JSON list of C-alpha atoms in Angstrom, two decimals:
[
{"chain": "A", "resi": 1, "resn": "MET", "atom": "CA", "xyz": [120.03, 112.58, 128.15]},
{"chain": "A", "resi": 2, "resn": "GLN", "atom": "CA", "xyz": [120.12, 110.80, 131.49]},
{"chain": "A", "resi": 3, "resn": "LYS", "atom": "CA", "xyz": [117.44, 113.09, 132.90]},
{"chain": "A", "resi": 4, "resn": "ILE", "atom": "CA", "xyz": [115.23, 112.37, 129.90]},
{"chain": "A", "resi": 5, "resn": "ARG", "atom": "CA", "xyz": [115.62, 108.64, 130.43]},
{"chain": "A", "resi": 6, "resn": "ASN", "atom": "CA", "xyz": [115.34, 108.55, 134.22]},
{"chain": "A", "resi": 7, "resn": "GLY", "atom": "CA", "xyz": [113.93, 111.87, 135.49]},
{"chain": "A", "resi": 8, "resn": "GLU", "atom": "CA", "xyz": [110.85, 111.67, 137.68]},
{"chain": "A", "resi": 9, "resn": "GLU", "atom": "CA", "xyz": [108.74, 113.84, 135.38]},
{"chain": "A", "resi": 10, "resn": "LEU", "atom": "CA", "xyz": [108.57, 114.27, 131.62]},
{"chain": "A", "resi": 11, "resn": "TYR", "atom": "CA", "xyz": [105.79, 115.84, 129.58]},
{"chain": "A", "resi": 12, "resn": "ALA", "atom": "CA", "xyz": [105.13, 115.88, 125.85]},
{"chain": "A", "resi": 13, "resn": "VAL", "atom": "CA", "xyz": [103.08, 118.48, 124.00]},
{"chain": "A", "resi": 14, "resn": "MET", "atom": "CA", "xyz": [100.27, 116.68, 122.17]},
{"chain": "A", "resi": 15, "resn": "SER", "atom": "CA", "xyz": [97.89, 117.81, 119.45]},
{"chain": "A", "resi": 16, "resn": "PRO", "atom": "CA", "xyz": [94.19, 116.94, 119.92]},
{"chain": "A", "resi": 17, "resn": "CYS", "atom": "CA", "xyz": [93.89, 117.56, 116.16]},
{"chain": "A", "resi": 18, "resn": "THR", "atom": "CA", "xyz": [95.87, 114.39, 115.47]},
{"chain": "A", "resi": 19, "resn": "ARG", "atom": "CA", "xyz": [95.94, 112.53, 118.81]},
{"chain": "A", "resi": 20, "resn": "MET", "atom": "CA", "xyz": [99.71, 112.51, 118.32]},
{"chain": "A", "resi": 21, "resn": "PRO", "atom": "CA", "xyz": [102.66, 114.59, 119.56]},
{"chain": "A", "resi": 22, "resn": "PHE", "atom": "CA", "xyz": [102.52, 118.14, 118.21]},
{"chain": "A", "resi": 23, "resn": "VAL", "atom": "CA", "xyz": [105.03, 118.47, 115.36]},
{"chain": "A", "resi": 24, "resn": "TYR", "atom": "CA", "xyz": [106.84, 121.67, 114.47]},
{"chain": "A", "resi": 25, "resn": "CYS", "atom": "CA", "xyz": [109.21, 122.60, 111.66]},
{"chain": "A", "resi": 26, "resn": "ASN", "atom": "CA", "xyz": [112.03, 124.64, 113.18]},
{"chain": "A", "resi": 27, "resn": "PRO", "atom": "CA", "xyz": [112.39, 127.73, 110.94]},
{"chain": "A", "resi": 28, "resn": "GLU", "atom": "CA", "xyz": [116.14, 127.95, 111.57]},
{"chain": "A", "resi": 29, "resn": "THR", "atom": "CA", "xyz": [117.27, 124.32, 111.31]},
{"chain": "A", "resi": 30, "resn": "TYR", "atom": "CA", "xyz": [114.29, 122.89, 109.36]},
{"chain": "A", "resi": 31, "resn": "ASP", "atom": "CA", "xyz": [114.25, 120.01, 111.82]},
{"chain": "A", "resi": 32, "resn": "ASP", "atom": "CA", "xyz": [110.87, 118.35, 112.33]},
{"chain": "A", "resi": 33, "resn": "GLU", "atom": "CA", "xyz": [110.57, 118.50, 116.11]},
{"chain": "A", "resi": 34, "resn": "VAL", "atom": "CA", "xyz": [108.40, 117.53, 119.03]},
{"chain": "A", "resi": 35, "resn": "PHE", "atom": "CA", "xyz": [108.40, 119.35, 122.38]},
{"chain": "A", "resi": 36, "resn": "ILE", "atom": "CA", "xyz": [109.12, 117.85, 125.81]},
{"chain": "A", "resi": 37, "resn": "TYR", "atom": "CA", "xyz": [109.37, 119.46, 129.26]},
{"chain": "A", "resi": 38, "resn": "PHE", "atom": "CA", "xyz": [110.75, 118.31, 132.60]},
{"chain": "A", "resi": 39, "resn": "ASP", "atom": "CA", "xyz": [107.82, 119.56, 134.70]},
{"chain": "A", "resi": 40, "resn": "LYS", "atom": "CA", "xyz": [104.19, 120.49, 134.19]},
{"chain": "A", "resi": 41, "resn": "ASP", "atom": "CA", "xyz": [104.43, 124.11, 135.30]},
{"chain": "A", "resi": 42, "resn": "GLY", "atom": "CA", "xyz": [107.33, 124.66, 132.93]},
{"chain": "A", "resi": 43, "resn": "ALA", "atom": "CA", "xyz": [105.40, 123.03, 130.12]},
{"chain": "A", "resi": 44, "resn": "ASN", "atom": "CA", "xyz": [102.39, 125.27, 130.70]},
{"chain": "A", "resi": 45, "resn": "LYS", "atom": "CA", "xyz": [104.63, 128.33, 130.64]},
{"chain": "A", "resi": 46, "resn": "GLY", "atom": "CA", "xyz": [106.96, 127.28, 127.83]},
{"chain": "A", "resi": 47, "resn": "ALA", "atom": "CA", "xyz": [104.25, 126.08, 125.45]},
{"chain": "A", "resi": 48, "resn": "ARG", "atom": "CA", "xyz": [102.10, 129.18, 125.90]},
{"chain": "A", "resi": 49, "resn": "TRP", "atom": "CA", "xyz": [103.32, 130.55, 122.56]},
{"chain": "A", "resi": 50, "resn": "LEU", "atom": "CA", "xyz": [101.61, 127.66, 120.79]},
{"chain": "A", "resi": 51, "resn": "LEU", "atom": "CA", "xyz": [98.29, 128.55, 122.42]},
{"chain": "A", "resi": 52, "resn": "GLU", "atom": "CA", "xyz": [98.81, 132.18, 121.49]},
{"chain": "A", "resi": 53, "resn": "GLY", "atom": "CA", "xyz": [99.14, 130.98, 117.90]},
{"chain": "A", "resi": 54, "resn": "LYS", "atom": "CA", "xyz": [95.72, 129.33, 118.32]},
{"chain": "A", "resi": 55, "resn": "ASN", "atom": "CA", "xyz": [97.18, 125.82, 118.22]},
{"chain": "A", "resi": 56, "resn": "PRO", "atom": "CA", "xyz": [95.11, 123.39, 120.31]},
{"chain": "A", "resi": 57, "resn": "ILE", "atom": "CA", "xyz": [97.51, 121.47, 122.55]},
{"chain": "A", "resi": 58, "resn": "GLN", "atom": "CA", "xyz": [97.45, 119.14, 125.54]},
{"chain": "A", "resi": 59, "resn": "LEU", "atom": "CA", "xyz": [100.13, 117.83, 127.87]},
{"chain": "A", "resi": 60, "resn": "ALA", "atom": "CA", "xyz": [100.79, 114.12, 128.31]},
{"chain": "A", "resi": 61, "resn": "SER", "atom": "CA", "xyz": [102.93, 112.68, 131.09]},
{"chain": "A", "resi": 62, "resn": "ILE", "atom": "CA", "xyz": [105.47, 110.11, 129.90]},
{"chain": "A", "resi": 63, "resn": "ASP", "atom": "CA", "xyz": [106.35, 107.69, 132.67]},
{"chain": "A", "resi": 64, "resn": "LYS", "atom": "CA", "xyz": [109.76, 106.03, 132.81]},
{"chain": "A", "resi": 65, "resn": "ASN", "atom": "CA", "xyz": [108.54, 102.71, 131.48]},
{"chain": "A", "resi": 66, "resn": "SER", "atom": "CA", "xyz": [106.98, 104.36, 128.41]},
{"chain": "A", "resi": 67, "resn": "ARG", "atom": "CA", "xyz": [109.82, 106.64, 127.36]},
{"chain": "A", "resi": 68, "resn": "LEU", "atom": "CA", "xyz": [111.67, 104.29, 125.05]},
{"chain": "A", "resi": 69, "resn": "ASP", "atom": "CA", "xyz": [108.41, 103.44, 123.31]},
{"chain": "A", "resi": 70, "resn": "PHE", "atom": "CA", "xyz": [107.45, 107.12, 123.04]},
{"chain": "A", "resi": 71, "resn": "PHE", "atom": "CA", "xyz": [110.72, 108.21, 121.46]},
{"chain": "A", "resi": 72, "resn": "THR", "atom": "CA", "xyz": [110.89, 105.16, 119.19]},
{"chain": "A", "resi": 73, "resn": "SER", "atom": "CA", "xyz": [107.39, 105.98, 117.94]},
{"chain": "A", "resi": 74, "resn": "LEU", "atom": "CA", "xyz": [108.68, 109.29, 116.57]},
{"chain": "A", "resi": 75, "resn": "PHE", "atom": "CA", "xyz": [110.68, 107.60, 113.79]},
{"chain": "A", "resi": 76, "resn": "PRO", "atom": "CA", "xyz": [107.68, 106.40, 111.73]},
{"chain": "A", "resi": 77, "resn": "MET", "atom": "CA", "xyz": [106.13, 109.86, 112.21]},
{"chain": "A", "resi": 78, "resn": "GLY", "atom": "CA", "xyz": [109.05, 111.39, 110.31]},
{"chain": "A", "resi": 79, "resn": "VAL", "atom": "CA", "xyz": [110.28, 113.35, 113.35]},
{"chain": "A", "resi": 80, "resn": "ASN", "atom": "CA", "xyz": [114.05, 113.79, 113.53]},
{"chain": "A", "resi": 81, "resn": "ALA", "atom": "CA", "xyz": [114.59, 116.11, 116.51]},
{"chain": "A", "resi": 82, "resn": "VAL", "atom": "CA", "xyz": [113.41, 116.79, 120.06]},
{"chain": "A", "resi": 83, "resn": "SER", "atom": "CA", "xyz": [113.13, 120.27, 121.57]},
{"chain": "A", "resi": 84, "resn": "VAL", "atom": "CA", "xyz": [113.55, 120.35, 125.36]},
{"chain": "A", "resi": 85, "resn": "ASP", "atom": "CA", "xyz": [112.03, 123.09, 127.55]},
{"chain": "A", "resi": 86, "resn": "LYS", "atom": "CA", "xyz": [111.23, 125.32, 124.57]},
{"chain": "A", "resi": 87, "resn": "GLY", "atom": "CA", "xyz": [110.47, 128.87, 125.69]},
{"chain": "A", "resi": 88, "resn": "LEU", "atom": "CA", "xyz": [112.23, 128.49, 129.05]},
{"chain": "A", "resi": 89, "resn": "MET", "atom": "CA", "xyz": [115.61, 129.73, 130.24]},
{"chain": "A", "resi": 90, "resn": "TYR", "atom": "CA", "xyz": [117.57, 126.54, 129.59]},
{"chain": "A", "resi": 91, "resn": "GLU", "atom": "CA", "xyz": [115.90, 125.33, 126.42]},
{"chain": "A", "resi": 92, "resn": "THR", "atom": "CA", "xyz": [117.91, 122.91, 124.34]},
{"chain": "A", "resi": 93, "resn": "GLY", "atom": "CA", "xyz": [117.41, 120.19, 121.78]},
{"chain": "A", "resi": 94, "resn": "PHE", "atom": "CA", "xyz": [118.96, 117.17, 120.14]},
{"chain": "A", "resi": 95, "resn": "GLN", "atom": "CA", "xyz": [118.64, 114.84, 117.19]},
{"chain": "A", "resi": 96, "resn": "LEU", "atom": "CA", "xyz": [116.38, 111.88, 117.88]},
{"chain": "A", "resi": 97, "resn": "GLU", "atom": "CA", "xyz": [119.03, 109.39, 116.77]},
{"chain": "A", "resi": 98, "resn": "HIS", "atom": "CA", "xyz": [121.31, 110.62, 119.58]},
{"chain": "A", "resi": 99, "resn": "LEU", "atom": "CA", "xyz": [118.80, 109.33, 122.13]},
{"chain": "A", "resi": 100, "resn": "VAL", "atom": "CA", "xyz": [117.41, 106.24, 120.42]},
{"chain": "A", "resi": 101, "resn": "ARG", "atom": "CA", "xyz": [119.18, 104.01, 117.96]},
{"chain": "A", "resi": 102, "resn": "ARG", "atom": "CA", "xyz": [117.43, 101.33, 115.97]},
{"chain": "A", "resi": 103, "resn": "HIS", "atom": "CA", "xyz": [118.64, 98.92, 113.33]},
{"chain": "A", "resi": 104, "resn": "ASP", "atom": "CA", "xyz": [118.38, 99.79, 109.67]},
{"chain": "A", "resi": 105, "resn": "ALA", "atom": "CA", "xyz": [115.46, 98.40, 107.68]},
{"chain": "A", "resi": 106, "resn": "GLU", "atom": "CA", "xyz": [117.95, 96.20, 105.79]},
{"chain": "A", "resi": 107, "resn": "GLN", "atom": "CA", "xyz": [118.73, 94.42, 109.07]},
{"chain": "A", "resi": 108, "resn": "THR", "atom": "CA", "xyz": [115.13, 93.33, 109.61]},
{"chain": "A", "resi": 109, "resn": "PRO", "atom": "CA", "xyz": [115.02, 89.55, 110.23]},
{"chain": "A", "resi": 110, "resn": "GLU", "atom": "CA", "xyz": [114.44, 87.39, 107.18]},
{"chain": "A", "resi": 111, "resn": "GLY", "atom": "CA", "xyz": [110.78, 86.92, 106.38]},
{"chain": "A", "resi": 112, "resn": "LYS", "atom": "CA", "xyz": [109.76, 90.21, 108.00]},
{"chain": "A", "resi": 113, "resn": "VAL", "atom": "CA", "xyz": [109.43, 93.69, 106.55]},
{"chain": "A", "resi": 114, "resn": "ARG", "atom": "CA", "xyz": [109.28, 97.14, 108.11]},
{"chain": "A", "resi": 115, "resn": "ILE", "atom": "CA", "xyz": [106.33, 99.12, 106.77]},
{"chain": "A", "resi": 116, "resn": "GLU", "atom": "CA", "xyz": [106.66, 102.83, 107.42]},
{"chain": "A", "resi": 117, "resn": "ASN", "atom": "CA", "xyz": [105.72, 105.94, 105.47]},
{"chain": "A", "resi": 118, "resn": "PRO", "atom": "CA", "xyz": [107.39, 108.76, 107.43]},
{"chain": "A", "resi": 119, "resn": "GLU", "atom": "CA", "xyz": [107.13, 111.43, 104.72]},
{"chain": "A", "resi": 120, "resn": "LEU", "atom": "CA", "xyz": [103.41, 110.82, 104.30]},
{"chain": "A", "resi": 121, "resn": "HIS", "atom": "CA", "xyz": [102.79, 110.56, 108.03]},
{"chain": "A", "resi": 122, "resn": "LEU", "atom": "CA", "xyz": [104.65, 113.79, 108.77]},
{"chain": "A", "resi": 123, "resn": "THR", "atom": "CA", "xyz": [102.92, 115.74, 106.00]},
{"chain": "A", "resi": 124, "resn": "SER", "atom": "CA", "xyz": [99.52, 114.47, 107.15]},
{"chain": "A", "resi": 125, "resn": "LEU", "atom": "CA", "xyz": [100.29, 115.59, 110.72]},
{"chain": "A", "resi": 126, "resn": "TYR", "atom": "CA", "xyz": [101.18, 119.11, 109.58]},
{"chain": "A", "resi": 127, "resn": "PHE", "atom": "CA", "xyz": [98.08, 119.22, 107.39]},
{"chain": "A", "resi": 128, "resn": "ALA", "atom": "CA", "xyz": [95.72, 118.00, 110.13]},
{"chain": "A", "resi": 129, "resn": "GLN", "atom": "CA", "xyz": [97.15, 120.37, 112.77]},
{"chain": "A", "resi": 130, "resn": "GLU", "atom": "CA", "xyz": [96.71, 123.40, 110.54]},
{"chain": "A", "resi": 131, "resn": "PHE", "atom": "CA", "xyz": [93.40, 122.41, 108.96]},
{"chain": "A", "resi": 132, "resn": "ARG", "atom": "CA", "xyz": [91.58, 121.42, 112.15]},
{"chain": "A", "resi": 133, "resn": "LYS", "atom": "CA", "xyz": [92.63, 124.41, 114.20]},
{"chain": "A", "resi": 134, "resn": "ASN", "atom": "CA", "xyz": [90.87, 126.56, 111.59]},
{"chain": "A", "resi": 135, "resn": "MET", "atom": "CA", "xyz": [87.97, 124.20, 110.95]},
{"chain": "A", "resi": 136, "resn": "GLY", "atom": "CA", "xyz": [84.84, 126.11, 110.09]},
{"chain": "A", "resi": 137, "resn": "ALA", "atom": "CA", "xyz": [86.65, 129.43, 109.78]},
{"chain": "A", "resi": 138, "resn": "LYS", "atom": "CA", "xyz": [87.25, 129.20, 106.03]},
{"chain": "A", "resi": 139, "resn": "THR", "atom": "CA", "xyz": [85.36, 127.57, 103.20]},
{"chain": "A", "resi": 140, "resn": "GLU", "atom": "CA", "xyz": [88.39, 127.24, 100.92]},
{"chain": "A", "resi": 141, "resn": "LEU", "atom": "CA", "xyz": [91.83, 125.84, 101.69]},
{"chain": "A", "resi": 142, "resn": "PRO", "atom": "CA", "xyz": [94.55, 128.51, 101.91]},
{"chain": "A", "resi": 143, "resn": "GLU", "atom": "CA", "xyz": [97.52, 128.06, 99.59]},
{"chain": "A", "resi": 144, "resn": "GLU", "atom": "CA", "xyz": [99.73, 126.58, 102.31]},
{"chain": "A", "resi": 145, "resn": "LEU", "atom": "CA", "xyz": [97.20, 123.83, 102.99]},
{"chain": "A", "resi": 146, "resn": "LYS", "atom": "CA", "xyz": [96.65, 123.21, 99.28]},
{"chain": "A", "resi": 147, "resn": "GLU", "atom": "CA", "xyz": [100.38, 122.62, 98.93]},
{"chain": "A", "resi": 148, "resn": "LEU", "atom": "CA", "xyz": [100.43, 120.27, 101.93]},
{"chain": "A", "resi": 149, "resn": "ASN", "atom": "CA", "xyz": [97.44, 118.40, 100.53]},
{"chain": "A", "resi": 150, "resn": "GLU", "atom": "CA", "xyz": [99.16, 117.98, 97.16]},
{"chain": "A", "resi": 151, "resn": "GLU", "atom": "CA", "xyz": [102.36, 116.82, 98.88]},
{"chain": "A", "resi": 152, "resn": "MET", "atom": "CA", "xyz": [100.36, 114.35, 100.95]},
{"chain": "A", "resi": 153, "resn": "VAL", "atom": "CA", "xyz": [98.77, 112.82, 97.84]},
{"chain": "A", "resi": 154, "resn": "VAL", "atom": "CA", "xyz": [102.17, 112.53, 96.13]},
{"chain": "A", "resi": 155, "resn": "HIS", "atom": "CA", "xyz": [103.63, 110.69, 99.13]},
{"chain": "A", "resi": 156, "resn": "PHE", "atom": "CA", "xyz": [100.56, 108.47, 99.39]},
{"chain": "A", "resi": 157, "resn": "CYS", "atom": "CA", "xyz": [100.97, 107.32, 95.79]},
{"chain": "A", "resi": 158, "resn": "LYS", "atom": "CA", "xyz": [104.50, 106.08, 96.56]},
{"chain": "A", "resi": 159, "resn": "GLY", "atom": "CA", "xyz": [103.72, 103.98, 99.63]},
{"chain": "A", "resi": 160, "resn": "LYS", "atom": "CA", "xyz": [103.04, 100.49, 100.90]},
{"chain": "A", "resi": 161, "resn": "TYR", "atom": "CA", "xyz": [100.41, 100.16, 103.61]},
{"chain": "A", "resi": 162, "resn": "ILE", "atom": "CA", "xyz": [99.11, 97.81, 106.25]},
{"chain": "A", "resi": 163, "resn": "ILE", "atom": "CA", "xyz": [95.48, 96.83, 105.81]},
{"chain": "A", "resi": 164, "resn": "ALA", "atom": "CA", "xyz": [93.42, 94.91, 108.35]},
{"chain": "A", "resi": 165, "resn": "VAL", "atom": "CA", "xyz": [91.73, 91.67, 107.35]},
{"chain": "A", "resi": 166, "resn": "GLU", "atom": "CA", "xyz": [89.32, 89.50, 109.32]},
{"chain": "A", "resi": 167, "resn": "GLU", "atom": "CA", "xyz": [89.18, 85.76, 108.75]},
{"chain": "A", "resi": 168, "resn": "GLU", "atom": "CA", "xyz": [86.14, 84.72, 106.70]},
{"chain": "A", "resi": 169, "resn": "LYS", "atom": "CA", "xyz": [84.88, 88.32, 106.61]},
{"chain": "A", "resi": 170, "resn": "GLY", "atom": "CA", "xyz": [87.51, 90.08, 104.53]},
{"chain": "A", "resi": 171, "resn": "PHE", "atom": "CA", "xyz": [88.55, 93.71, 104.85]},
{"chain": "A", "resi": 172, "resn": "PRO", "atom": "CA", "xyz": [86.78, 95.87, 107.46]},
{"chain": "A", "resi": 173, "resn": "MET", "atom": "CA", "xyz": [85.43, 99.20, 106.23]},
{"chain": "A", "resi": 174, "resn": "LEU", "atom": "CA", "xyz": [84.62, 102.43, 108.04]},
{"chain": "A", "resi": 175, "resn": "GLN", "atom": "CA", "xyz": [81.66, 104.71, 107.46]},
{"chain": "A", "resi": 176, "resn": "LYS", "atom": "CA", "xyz": [82.22, 108.46, 107.55]},
{"chain": "A", "resi": 177, "resn": "ASN", "atom": "CA", "xyz": [79.65, 111.07, 106.60]},
{"chain": "A", "resi": 178, "resn": "LYS", "atom": "CA", "xyz": [77.43, 108.21, 105.37]},
{"chain": "A", "resi": 179, "resn": "GLU", "atom": "CA", "xyz": [80.13, 107.09, 102.92]},
{"chain": "A", "resi": 180, "resn": "VAL", "atom": "CA", "xyz": [82.27, 103.93, 103.02]},
{"chain": "A", "resi": 181, "resn": "TYR", "atom": "CA", "xyz": [86.07, 104.09, 103.24]},
{"chain": "A", "resi": 182, "resn": "GLN", "atom": "CA", "xyz": [88.90, 101.58, 103.46]},
{"chain": "A", "resi": 183, "resn": "PRO", "atom": "CA", "xyz": [91.12, 102.11, 106.54]},
{"chain": "A", "resi": 184, "resn": "VAL", "atom": "CA", "xyz": [94.85, 102.04, 105.74]},
{"chain": "A", "resi": 185, "resn": "PHE", "atom": "CA", "xyz": [97.77, 102.31, 108.14]},
{"chain": "A", "resi": 186, "resn": "THR", "atom": "CA", "xyz": [101.16, 103.90, 107.58]},
{"chain": "A", "resi": 187, "resn": "ASP", "atom": "CA", "xyz": [102.93, 101.65, 110.10]},
{"chain": "A", "resi": 188, "resn": "ILE", "atom": "CA", "xyz": [102.46, 98.86, 112.62]},
{"chain": "A", "resi": 189, "resn": "ARG", "atom": "CA", "xyz": [101.80, 101.20, 115.55]},
{"chain": "A", "resi": 190, "resn": "GLU", "atom": "CA", "xyz": [98.84, 102.76, 113.77]},
{"chain": "A", "resi": 191, "resn": "PHE", "atom": "CA", "xyz": [97.51, 99.28, 112.98]},
{"chain": "A", "resi": 192, "resn": "TRP", "atom": "CA", "xyz": [97.84, 98.27, 116.65]},
{"chain": "A", "resi": 193, "resn": "LYS", "atom": "CA", "xyz": [95.63, 101.20, 117.69]},
{"chain": "A", "resi": 194, "resn": "PHE", "atom": "CA", "xyz": [92.92, 99.87, 115.38]},
{"chain": "A", "resi": 195, "resn": "ASN", "atom": "CA", "xyz": [93.46, 96.26, 116.43]},
{"chain": "A", "resi": 196, "resn": "ARG", "atom": "CA", "xyz": [93.40, 96.61, 120.22]},
{"chain": "A", "resi": 197, "resn": "GLU", "atom": "CA", "xyz": [91.07, 93.62, 120.51]},
{"chain": "A", "resi": 198, "resn": "LYS", "atom": "CA", "xyz": [93.39, 91.57, 118.27]},
{"chain": "A", "resi": 199, "resn": "LYS", "atom": "CA", "xyz": [90.58, 90.41, 116.01]},
{"chain": "A", "resi": 200, "resn": "TYR", "atom": "CA", "xyz": [92.33, 91.29, 112.74]},
{"chain": "A", "resi": 201, "resn": "GLY", "atom": "CA", "xyz": [95.23, 89.96, 110.78]},
{"chain": "A", "resi": 202, "resn": "MET", "atom": "CA", "xyz": [97.05, 92.20, 108.34]},
{"chain": "A", "resi": 203, "resn": "VAL", "atom": "CA", "xyz": [98.28, 92.33, 104.79]},
{"chain": "A", "resi": 204, "resn": "VAL", "atom": "CA", "xyz": [100.68, 94.71, 103.08]},
{"chain": "A", "resi": 205, "resn": "VAL", "atom": "CA", "xyz": [99.34, 96.41, 99.97]},
{"chain": "A", "resi": 206, "resn": "GLU", "atom": "CA", "xyz": [101.08, 98.80, 97.60]},
{"chain": "A", "resi": 207, "resn": "TYR", "atom": "CA", "xyz": [99.28, 101.98, 96.62]},
{"chain": "A", "resi": 208, "resn": "ASP", "atom": "CA", "xyz": [98.42, 100.87, 93.09]},
{"chain": "A", "resi": 209, "resn": "LYS", "atom": "CA", "xyz": [96.80, 97.66, 94.41]},
{"chain": "A", "resi": 210, "resn": "ILE", "atom": "CA", "xyz": [94.56, 99.27, 97.04]},
{"chain": "A", "resi": 211, "resn": "ARG", "atom": "CA", "xyz": [91.65, 99.82, 94.66]},
{"chain": "A", "resi": 212, "resn": "ASN", "atom": "CA", "xyz": [91.58, 96.06, 94.01]},
{"chain": "A", "resi": 213, "resn": "ILE", "atom": "CA", "xyz": [90.12, 95.47, 97.48]},
{"chain": "A", "resi": 214, "resn": "PHE", "atom": "CA", "xyz": [87.49, 98.23, 97.28]},
{"chain": "A", "resi": 215, "resn": "THR", "atom": "CA", "xyz": [83.83, 97.30, 97.27]},
{"chain": "A", "resi": 216, "resn": "PRO", "atom": "CA", "xyz": [81.59, 99.10, 94.75]},
{"chain": "A", "resi": 217, "resn": "GLU", "atom": "CA", "xyz": [80.50, 101.45, 97.56]},
{"chain": "A", "resi": 218, "resn": "THR", "atom": "CA", "xyz": [84.03, 102.43, 98.66]},
{"chain": "A", "resi": 219, "resn": "LYS", "atom": "CA", "xyz": [84.76, 106.11, 98.08]},
{"chain": "A", "resi": 220, "resn": "GLY", "atom": "CA", "xyz": [88.43, 106.12, 99.10]},
{"chain": "A", "resi": 221, "resn": "VAL", "atom": "CA", "xyz": [90.66, 105.48, 102.11]},
{"chain": "A", "resi": 222, "resn": "VAL", "atom": "CA", "xyz": [90.88, 106.82, 105.63]},
{"chain": "A", "resi": 223, "resn": "LEU", "atom": "CA", "xyz": [94.49, 107.19, 106.71]},
{"chain": "A", "resi": 224, "resn": "ASN", "atom": "CA", "xyz": [95.34, 106.12, 110.29]},
{"chain": "A", "resi": 225, "resn": "PRO", "atom": "CA", "xyz": [91.77, 106.39, 111.64]},
{"chain": "A", "resi": 226, "resn": "PHE", "atom": "CA", "xyz": [92.93, 106.42, 115.28]},
{"chain": "A", "resi": 227, "resn": "GLY", "atom": "CA", "xyz": [95.58, 109.05, 114.54]},
{"chain": "A", "resi": 228, "resn": "VAL", "atom": "CA", "xyz": [95.46, 111.76, 111.86]},
{"chain": "A", "resi": 229, "resn": "ASP", "atom": "CA", "xyz": [92.19, 110.28, 110.56]},
{"chain": "A", "resi": 230, "resn": "ILE", "atom": "CA", "xyz": [92.37, 111.83, 107.09]},
{"chain": "A", "resi": 231, "resn": "ILE", "atom": "CA", "xyz": [90.13, 110.87, 104.18]},
{"chain": "A", "resi": 232, "resn": "LEU", "atom": "CA", "xyz": [91.73, 110.53, 100.75]},
{"chain": "A", "resi": 233, "resn": "LYS", "atom": "CA", "xyz": [89.47, 109.94, 97.79]},
{"chain": "A", "resi": 234, "resn": "ILE", "atom": "CA", "xyz": [91.49, 107.93, 95.29]}
]
């Protein structure tokens, strides 16, 4: 653990399909994992099996000052474990909560609320990784992706979301494929990506109230547009 916190080098395997850490369901433990490596050469060697499986990946260096933020960001993604040096001689792993502890949602200061949708976020990451690596290869979703899509919709219908709002202008919309969509965010980190210029405030909206803010032209929502960037027509 000390080497993870203070080692000179640390690399995470990222997915260009989601602009997030690559997530993997361990077939033996069923943990939802991300992969980290202690040096770049080891990462290139150890993660080769992902490339052989035609998974687009990239490596991202995590400097010491960013490590707490990186590992904390895994909680709202639904990740519960970290795999270290996967595919190398001394590969190991641990539960995320053994490295980073955070207070329970019930301990959030009065007047504040923690908005997170880890089940939805995780399912959307798995869906986007699999769908986009095969983009253009198939015209119809395979059964595995159909199941993930159905699971994603079920989770979406149970959630509360952050929605951006601009003073005197209302709710910003995004145009995709010449259609209008409402951006929604699973958690505060995804909202921050959208609000880098700090021009928006935010409101929390439950799923069954989202349609109330649609314009007549709105076709649905786009989930985490600077992350998984998935369109859901609701």
